[in-house]
Short mmCIF file of C-alpha atoms and ligand atoms in Angstrom, two decimals:
data_model
loop_
_atom_site.label_atom_id
_atom_site.label_comp_id
_atom_site.label_asym_id
_atom_site.label_seq_id
_atom_site.Cartn_x
_atom_site.Cartn_y
_atom_site.Cartn_z
CA MET A 92 -0.02 -0.01 -0.07
CA GLU A 93 1.19 3.57 -0.85
CA LEU A 94 1.27 6.33 1.76
CA GLN A 95 0.16 9.59 0.22
CA ILE A 96 1.45 12.80 1.89
CA ILE A 97 -0.46 15.97 1.46
CA LYS A 98 1.22 18.94 3.54
CA THR A 99 -0.75 21.68 4.93
CA GLN A 100 -0.74 25.25 3.31
CA HIS A 101 -1.75 26.79 6.68
CA PRO A 102 0.52 25.72 9.56
CA LYS A 103 -0.94 26.68 12.88
CA GLN A 104 0.66 28.78 15.62
CA LYS A 105 2.41 26.59 18.03
CA PRO A 106 2.08 26.93 21.75
CA ALA A 107 4.67 29.38 22.97
CA ALA A 108 7.76 28.00 24.77
CA GLY A 109 7.06 27.87 28.51
CA GLU A 110 3.26 27.91 28.03
CA PRO A 111 1.58 25.22 30.17
CA LEU A 112 0.50 22.61 27.65
CA GLY A 113 -1.98 20.73 29.86
CA PHE A 114 -3.16 17.39 28.38
CA GLY A 115 -4.72 17.02 24.96
CA LYS A 116 -5.55 20.59 24.29
CA TYR A 117 -3.32 21.26 21.29
CA PHE A 118 -3.18 19.28 17.98
CA THR A 119 -0.50 19.44 15.43
CA ASP A 120 -0.79 20.34 11.64
CA HIS A 121 -1.17 16.84 10.15
CA MET A 122 -2.94 13.50 10.87
CA PHE A 123 -2.58 10.01 9.40
CA THR A 124 -5.73 8.38 8.09
CA MET A 125 -6.50 5.02 6.44
CA ARG A 126 -9.83 3.42 5.44
CA TYR A 127 -11.10 -0.09 5.47
CA THR A 128 -13.79 -1.63 3.33
CA ALA A 129 -14.74 -5.24 3.50
CA GLY A 130 -13.53 -7.05 0.43
CA GLN A 131 -10.93 -4.46 -0.18
CA GLY A 132 -9.03 -4.34 3.15
CA TRP A 133 -7.19 -1.35 4.37
CA HIS A 134 -6.57 1.29 1.82
CA ASP A 135 -6.25 4.98 1.08
CA ALA A 136 -3.47 5.57 3.67
CA LYS A 137 -2.49 9.22 3.80
CA ILE A 138 -0.90 11.92 5.88
CA GLU A 139 -3.07 15.03 5.42
CA PRO A 140 -3.75 18.44 6.99
CA TYR A 141 -5.41 18.06 10.38
CA ALA A 142 -9.04 19.00 9.95
CA PRO A 143 -12.57 18.05 11.01
CA VAL A 144 -14.13 15.10 9.31
CA ALA A 145 -17.95 15.04 8.67
CA PHE A 146 -19.79 11.88 9.48
CA ASP A 147 -23.31 10.72 8.94
CA LEU A 148 -25.19 10.68 12.31
CA ALA A 149 -26.18 7.05 11.61
CA THR A 150 -22.45 5.98 11.68
CA THR A 151 -22.02 2.75 13.81
CA VAL A 152 -19.49 4.17 16.22
CA PHE A 153 -21.91 6.83 17.44
CA HIS A 154 -24.47 4.20 18.42
CA TYR A 155 -22.64 1.09 19.39
CA ALA A 156 -19.25 2.34 20.50
CA GLN A 157 -17.36 0.05 18.05
CA GLY A 158 -13.97 1.83 18.52
CA ILE A 159 -10.54 1.35 20.06
CA PHE A 160 -7.53 3.56 20.77
CA GLU A 161 -3.96 3.62 21.84
CA GLY A 162 -1.81 6.11 23.57
CA LEU A 163 2.05 6.48 23.36
CA LYS A 164 4.62 9.27 23.51
CA ALA A 165 7.49 10.66 21.37
CA PHE A 166 10.37 12.88 22.92
CA LYS A 167 12.90 14.98 21.42
CA ASN A 168 16.43 15.32 23.12
CA GLU A 169 18.75 18.35 23.14
CA GLN A 170 20.39 17.12 19.86
CA GLY A 171 16.97 17.17 18.19
CA GLU A 172 16.77 13.42 18.04
CA VAL A 173 13.16 12.03 18.08
CA ARG A 174 12.55 9.11 20.35
CA VAL A 175 9.39 6.91 20.50
CA PHE A 176 8.82 4.57 23.60
CA ARG A 177 8.04 0.95 22.72
CA PRO A 178 5.67 1.81 19.81
CA GLU A 179 5.52 -1.74 18.45
CA GLU A 180 3.93 -2.77 21.80
CA ASN A 181 1.17 -0.36 21.27
CA PHE A 182 0.18 -1.56 17.75
CA LYS A 183 0.39 -5.21 18.99
CA ARG A 184 -2.14 -4.32 21.73
CA MET A 185 -4.22 -2.42 19.21
CA ASN A 186 -4.63 -5.59 17.16
CA ARG A 187 -5.65 -7.56 20.29
CA SER A 188 -8.24 -4.86 21.05
CA ALA A 189 -9.28 -5.04 17.42
CA ASP A 190 -9.90 -8.84 17.77
CA ARG A 191 -12.03 -8.30 20.83
CA MET A 192 -14.14 -5.56 19.19
CA CYS A 193 -14.67 -7.30 15.69
CA ILE A 194 -12.48 -4.65 14.15
CA PRO A 195 -10.11 -5.87 11.25
CA ARG A 196 -6.45 -6.09 12.24
CA ILE A 197 -3.94 -3.52 10.98
CA ASP A 198 -0.53 -4.22 9.41
CA GLU A 199 1.55 -3.21 12.44
CA GLN A 200 4.65 -2.43 10.47
CA PHE A 201 2.88 -0.35 7.86
CA VAL A 202 1.18 1.77 10.54
CA LEU A 203 4.42 2.10 12.54
CA ASN A 204 6.04 3.48 9.37
CA GLY A 205 3.12 5.86 8.81
CA LEU A 206 3.60 7.11 12.44
CA PHE A 207 7.28 7.76 11.78
CA GLU A 208 6.51 9.69 8.51
CA LEU A 209 3.98 11.75 10.52
CA LEU A 210 6.57 12.46 13.24
CA LYS A 211 9.12 13.61 10.75
CA LEU A 212 6.71 16.10 9.38
CA GLU A 213 5.69 17.31 12.90
CA LYS A 214 9.10 17.22 14.50
CA ASP A 215 8.88 20.90 15.53
CA TRP A 216 5.75 20.20 17.50
CA ILE A 217 7.67 17.93 20.04
CA PRO A 218 8.05 19.90 23.25
CA THR A 219 11.38 19.54 25.04
CA ALA A 220 10.78 20.98 28.53
CA PRO A 221 11.05 18.57 31.40
CA GLY A 222 7.84 16.48 31.83
CA THR A 223 6.52 17.33 28.34
CA ALA A 224 6.09 15.01 25.26
CA LEU A 225 4.27 14.62 22.08
CA TYR A 226 1.35 12.30 22.87
CA ILE A 227 0.28 10.07 20.05
CA ARG A 228 -3.25 8.86 19.69
CA PRO A 229 -3.97 6.14 17.23
CA SER A 230 -7.64 5.05 16.94
CA ILE A 231 -9.91 2.93 14.80
CA ILE A 232 -13.68 3.68 14.61
CA ALA A 233 -16.49 1.99 12.78
CA THR A 234 -17.76 4.04 10.01
CA LYS A 235 -20.56 1.98 8.24
CA VAL A 236 -23.63 4.12 7.99
CA ALA A 237 -26.54 1.83 9.31
CA LEU A 238 -28.44 1.17 12.49
CA GLY A 239 -28.62 -2.37 13.79
CA VAL A 240 -26.25 -4.10 16.15
CA HIS A 241 -23.69 -5.64 13.93
CA ALA A 242 -19.98 -5.34 13.41
CA SER A 243 -19.32 -2.56 10.76
CA ASN A 244 -17.78 -3.40 7.37
CA GLU A 245 -16.11 -0.04 7.01
CA TYR A 246 -13.50 1.58 9.37
CA LEU A 247 -11.38 4.62 9.74
CA PHE A 248 -7.88 4.34 11.24
CA PHE A 249 -6.29 7.51 12.36
CA ILE A 250 -3.45 9.05 14.29
CA ILE A 251 -3.37 12.48 15.72
CA LEU A 252 -0.74 14.09 17.75
CA SER A 253 -0.87 16.48 20.78
CA PRO A 254 1.98 18.23 22.63
CA VAL A 255 1.37 17.59 26.31
CA GLY A 256 2.56 18.63 29.77
CA SER A 257 1.78 16.57 32.89
CA TYR A 258 -1.52 14.56 32.99
CA TYR A 259 -2.60 15.81 36.36
CA ALA A 260 -2.91 19.58 37.01
CA HIS A 261 -0.85 19.06 40.09
CA GLY A 262 2.05 17.46 38.27
CA LEU A 263 3.87 14.75 40.28
CA ALA A 264 2.25 15.55 43.67
CA PRO A 265 0.85 12.39 45.20
CA THR A 266 -2.76 11.70 44.23
CA ARG A 267 -5.83 10.98 46.24
CA LEU A 268 -7.77 7.97 45.33
CA LEU A 269 -11.29 6.85 46.17
CA VAL A 270 -11.65 3.09 46.44
CA GLU A 271 -14.88 2.55 44.53
CA ASP A 272 -17.10 -0.19 46.11
CA TYR A 273 -20.29 0.35 44.20
CA TYR A 274 -19.68 1.07 40.37
CA THR A 275 -17.82 -1.40 38.20
CA ARG A 276 -15.56 -0.70 35.28
CA ALA A 277 -15.00 -4.15 33.79
CA THR A 278 -15.69 -7.73 34.29
CA VAL A 279 -13.81 -10.91 33.28
CA GLY A 280 -15.22 -11.87 29.90
CA GLY A 281 -16.06 -8.26 29.23
CA THR A 282 -13.88 -5.74 27.54
CA GLY A 283 -11.63 -4.59 30.45
CA GLU A 284 -8.39 -5.83 28.93
CA SER A 285 -9.10 -4.17 25.54
CA LYS A 286 -8.50 -0.46 24.98
CA CYS A 287 -11.94 0.15 23.62
CA ILE A 288 -13.75 3.48 23.85
CA ALA A 289 -16.81 2.23 25.63
CA ASN A 290 -14.76 1.31 28.74
CA TYR A 291 -14.11 5.04 29.34
CA ALA A 292 -17.83 5.98 29.05
CA VAL A 293 -18.60 3.37 31.66
CA SER A 294 -16.00 4.86 34.01
CA LEU A 295 -17.20 8.47 33.93
CA LYS A 296 -19.87 8.42 36.56
CA ALA A 297 -17.69 7.13 39.36
CA GLY A 298 -14.95 9.54 38.28
CA GLU A 299 -17.21 12.47 38.41
CA GLU A 300 -18.50 11.72 41.81
CA ALA A 301 -15.05 11.01 43.18
CA GLU A 302 -13.89 14.37 41.76
CA LYS A 303 -16.86 16.15 43.43
CA LYS A 304 -15.62 14.77 46.74
CA GLY A 305 -12.00 16.09 46.07
CA PHE A 306 -10.27 12.88 44.77
CA ASP A 307 -8.11 12.66 41.65
CA GLN A 308 -9.16 9.26 40.50
CA VAL A 309 -11.16 6.04 41.35
CA LEU A 310 -9.38 2.83 42.37
CA TRP A 311 -11.43 0.08 40.91
CA LEU A 312 -12.13 -3.24 42.63
CA ASP A 313 -13.22 -6.45 40.91
CA ALA A 314 -16.71 -6.60 39.86
CA ASN A 315 -17.79 -9.87 41.33
CA GLU A 316 -16.70 -9.51 44.96
CA LYS A 317 -15.60 -5.95 45.24
CA LYS A 318 -12.65 -7.38 47.03
CA TYR A 319 -9.65 -7.30 44.80
CA VAL A 320 -7.84 -4.24 43.49
CA GLU A 321 -7.84 -3.84 39.81
CA GLU A 322 -6.52 -0.49 38.53
CA VAL A 323 -6.93 3.29 38.42
CA GLY A 324 -8.79 5.27 35.68
CA SER A 325 -5.98 5.15 33.06
CA MET A 326 -3.29 3.48 35.09
CA ASN A 327 -2.28 0.18 36.48
CA MET A 328 -1.67 -0.12 40.18
CA PHE A 329 1.46 -1.21 42.16
CA PHE A 330 2.00 -1.53 45.92
CA VAL A 331 5.15 -2.03 47.83
CA ILE A 332 4.24 -4.21 50.86
CA GLY A 333 6.95 -5.16 53.29
CA GLY A 334 9.65 -4.93 50.55
CA GLU A 335 7.60 -6.98 47.99
CA VAL A 336 6.42 -5.10 44.96
CA VAL A 337 2.96 -6.33 44.08
CA THR A 338 0.74 -5.54 41.13
CA PRO A 339 -2.68 -7.09 40.34
CA ALA A 340 -2.49 -10.03 37.92
CA LEU A 341 -3.96 -9.53 34.46
CA VAL A 342 -7.00 -11.58 35.06
CA GLY A 343 -8.98 -10.33 32.05
CA SER A 344 -10.58 -7.26 33.50
CA ILE A 345 -7.40 -5.23 33.69
CA LEU A 346 -5.78 -3.25 30.81
CA PRO A 347 -2.39 -4.70 30.14
CA GLY A 348 -0.32 -1.53 30.39
CA ILE A 349 2.99 -1.16 28.58
CA THR A 350 4.23 1.13 31.38
CA ARG A 351 3.29 -1.63 33.89
CA LYS A 352 5.23 -4.14 31.79
CA SER A 353 8.19 -1.89 31.58
CA CYS A 354 8.13 -1.24 35.43
CA ILE A 355 8.04 -4.99 35.97
CA GLU A 356 11.02 -5.62 33.72
CA LEU A 357 12.98 -2.71 35.21
CA LEU A 358 12.38 -3.84 38.74
CA GLN A 359 13.33 -7.45 37.96
CA ALA A 360 16.40 -6.46 36.12
CA ASN A 361 17.48 -4.48 39.29
CA GLY A 362 16.95 -7.19 41.70
CA TYR A 363 13.57 -6.44 43.11
CA LYS A 364 11.04 -9.18 43.77
CA VAL A 365 7.82 -8.41 41.77
CA SER A 366 4.55 -10.34 42.30
CA GLU A 367 1.81 -10.31 39.74
CA ARG A 368 -1.01 -11.66 41.79
CA ARG A 369 -4.39 -10.90 43.24
CA VAL A 370 -4.28 -8.20 45.88
CA SER A 371 -7.26 -7.65 48.11
CA ILE A 372 -8.12 -4.09 49.33
CA ASP A 373 -8.21 -5.64 52.85
CA GLU A 374 -4.53 -6.71 52.46
CA VAL A 375 -3.67 -3.22 51.36
CA ILE A 376 -5.57 -1.63 54.27
CA ALA A 377 -4.06 -4.11 56.80
CA ALA A 378 -0.60 -3.38 55.50
CA GLN A 379 -1.26 0.43 55.91
CA LYS A 380 -2.36 -0.20 59.46
CA ASN A 381 0.64 -2.34 60.48
CA GLY A 382 3.12 -0.05 58.83
CA THR A 383 4.20 -2.23 56.05
CA LEU A 384 2.50 -0.37 53.12
CA ASP A 385 5.66 1.40 52.07
CA GLU A 386 4.50 2.86 48.76
CA ALA A 387 1.56 2.80 46.23
CA PHE A 388 1.73 4.19 42.61
CA GLY A 389 -0.06 4.10 39.35
CA THR A 390 1.56 3.54 36.00
CA GLY A 391 0.44 4.63 32.44
CA THR A 392 1.74 6.43 29.39
CA ALA A 393 -0.05 9.71 30.11
CA ALA A 394 1.02 10.15 33.74
CA VAL A 395 4.11 7.79 33.55
CA ILE A 396 4.42 7.03 37.28
CA SER A 397 1.94 8.69 39.58
CA PRO A 398 2.49 8.32 43.38
CA VAL A 399 -0.56 7.68 45.60
CA GLY A 400 -0.49 9.77 48.73
CA MET A 401 -3.96 8.79 50.18
CA MET A 402 -6.71 6.41 49.75
CA GLU A 403 -10.26 6.48 51.06
CA TYR A 404 -12.13 3.14 51.56
CA LYS A 405 -15.57 3.03 53.15
CA GLY A 406 -15.30 6.49 54.61
CA GLN A 407 -11.89 5.91 56.21
CA ASP A 408 -8.72 7.79 55.05
CA TYR A 409 -5.50 5.79 54.61
CA VAL A 410 -2.35 7.85 54.11
CA VAL A 411 0.50 6.13 52.18
CA ASN A 412 4.14 6.87 53.09
CA GLY A 413 3.22 10.14 54.98
CA GLY A 414 1.63 11.48 51.80
CA GLU A 415 5.04 11.60 50.12
CA MET A 416 6.37 9.94 46.99
CA GLY A 417 8.19 6.63 47.83
CA LYS A 418 11.70 5.59 46.98
CA ILE A 419 10.86 2.96 44.43
CA THR A 420 8.21 5.16 42.86
CA LYS A 421 10.74 7.95 42.42
CA TRP A 422 13.29 5.52 40.96
CA LEU A 423 10.95 4.26 38.35
CA TYR A 424 9.85 7.70 37.36
CA ASP A 425 13.35 8.88 36.92
CA THR A 426 14.48 5.67 35.21
CA ILE A 427 11.56 5.49 32.70
CA THR A 428 11.59 9.26 31.90
CA GLY A 429 15.46 9.09 31.68
CA ILE A 430 15.29 6.29 29.11
CA GLN A 431 12.55 7.95 27.25
CA THR A 432 14.38 11.22 26.88
CA GLY A 433 17.82 9.77 26.41
CA LYS A 434 19.28 11.08 29.65
CA LEU A 435 19.83 7.55 30.74
CA PRO A 436 21.02 4.46 28.71
CA ASP A 437 18.32 2.16 27.22
CA PRO A 438 19.65 -1.32 28.13
CA HIS A 439 16.35 -2.99 27.02
CA GLY A 440 16.24 -1.40 23.66
CA TRP A 441 12.86 0.18 24.22
CA VAL A 442 13.35 3.48 22.35
CA VAL A 443 12.96 3.66 18.59
CA LYS A 444 14.80 6.51 17.10
CA LEU A 445 13.50 8.29 14.04
C1 PLP B 765 -4.06 2.84 28.66
C2 PLP B 765 -4.48 2.42 30.03
C3 PLP B 765 -3.55 2.01 30.99
C4 PLP B 765 -2.11 2.28 30.85
O1 PLP B 765 -1.46 1.55 29.88
P1 PLP B 765 -0.11 2.04 29.30
O2 PLP B 765 0.26 1.11 28.12
O3 PLP B 765 0.89 1.98 30.29
O4 PLP B 765 -0.22 3.46 28.77
C5 PLP B 765 -4.06 1.43 32.23
N1 PLP B 765 -5.26 1.26 32.38
C6 PLP B 765 -6.27 1.68 31.48
C7 PLP B 765 -7.70 1.46 31.85
C8 PLP B 765 -5.90 2.19 30.34
O5 PLP B 765 -6.68 2.66 29.40
#
């Protein structure tokens, strides 16, 4: 398949240096798009000027949420070298999400190539201040125009790019989590392990209610028993309990995070014991009470590593590590961002350079 490149005649004003970027507020000059039609496969791949796209209101994705996405980041170091963190992992996961949502698979190598062409064109949009990056959002949506609950036979794949600062308004300050014991995000056999758009609609209500009460995010428990810790809004969870690093096992309702996987690999390579197992909220609370809950943190592309300073469960507050960022949390943050930006060596070969 050919990749057509149409450059914009009207480049946008870029955010001024030093201006807070926030998250997902600015978009670059170009986007990558590709269409799928049953019988023909993926076709019409192009990089074109970023612009709104018109859709018929009977388009499948608007009614039945047949859509998936990914999130990854590109960085630029002082030498102007563009570095992308484990992008092949994202397109592999995208194909697993596609299978679950009856969406046709993409050619991972072709799309990766398209992403690199797009990044070459948008190099000047990559911010370089500490904590900033170019966030990459690949998506696939069902575009057949018809009502009726069936998998679509037409799709749009796209990649858009957004220069971003830190995910949370308060940056790296420890977060406050509300342990959610009523609402459910995902069930085993459902779509929790797929990065499908509907998962996020399902999570909004609990998130809004938690925010109203002054929390940053919800900590989800398993749907069946409301007993085991699953994950946070867009992050996987880790606890350090009596020297053991513990993260919930990927039982089917948890998103298999690439930052999670990277943390496990880094910790193990540096002699830490990491357990992927079920962790009950009672175990976490008991550890907090007896002083063995050393650290708690979330991991995800957007926030990278996010320390947890406090959790509320059934009306009780539980402070973690005196509300401060823990030692392992800090080490992981520094190591992963160091590898991403090129300040540290990349012994695992995670970074793809343009
Ligand atoms: C994307 C996501 C994560 C984090 O995955 P990364 O690959 O580390 O970015 C965790 N949980 C949910 C629900 C997510 O959507």
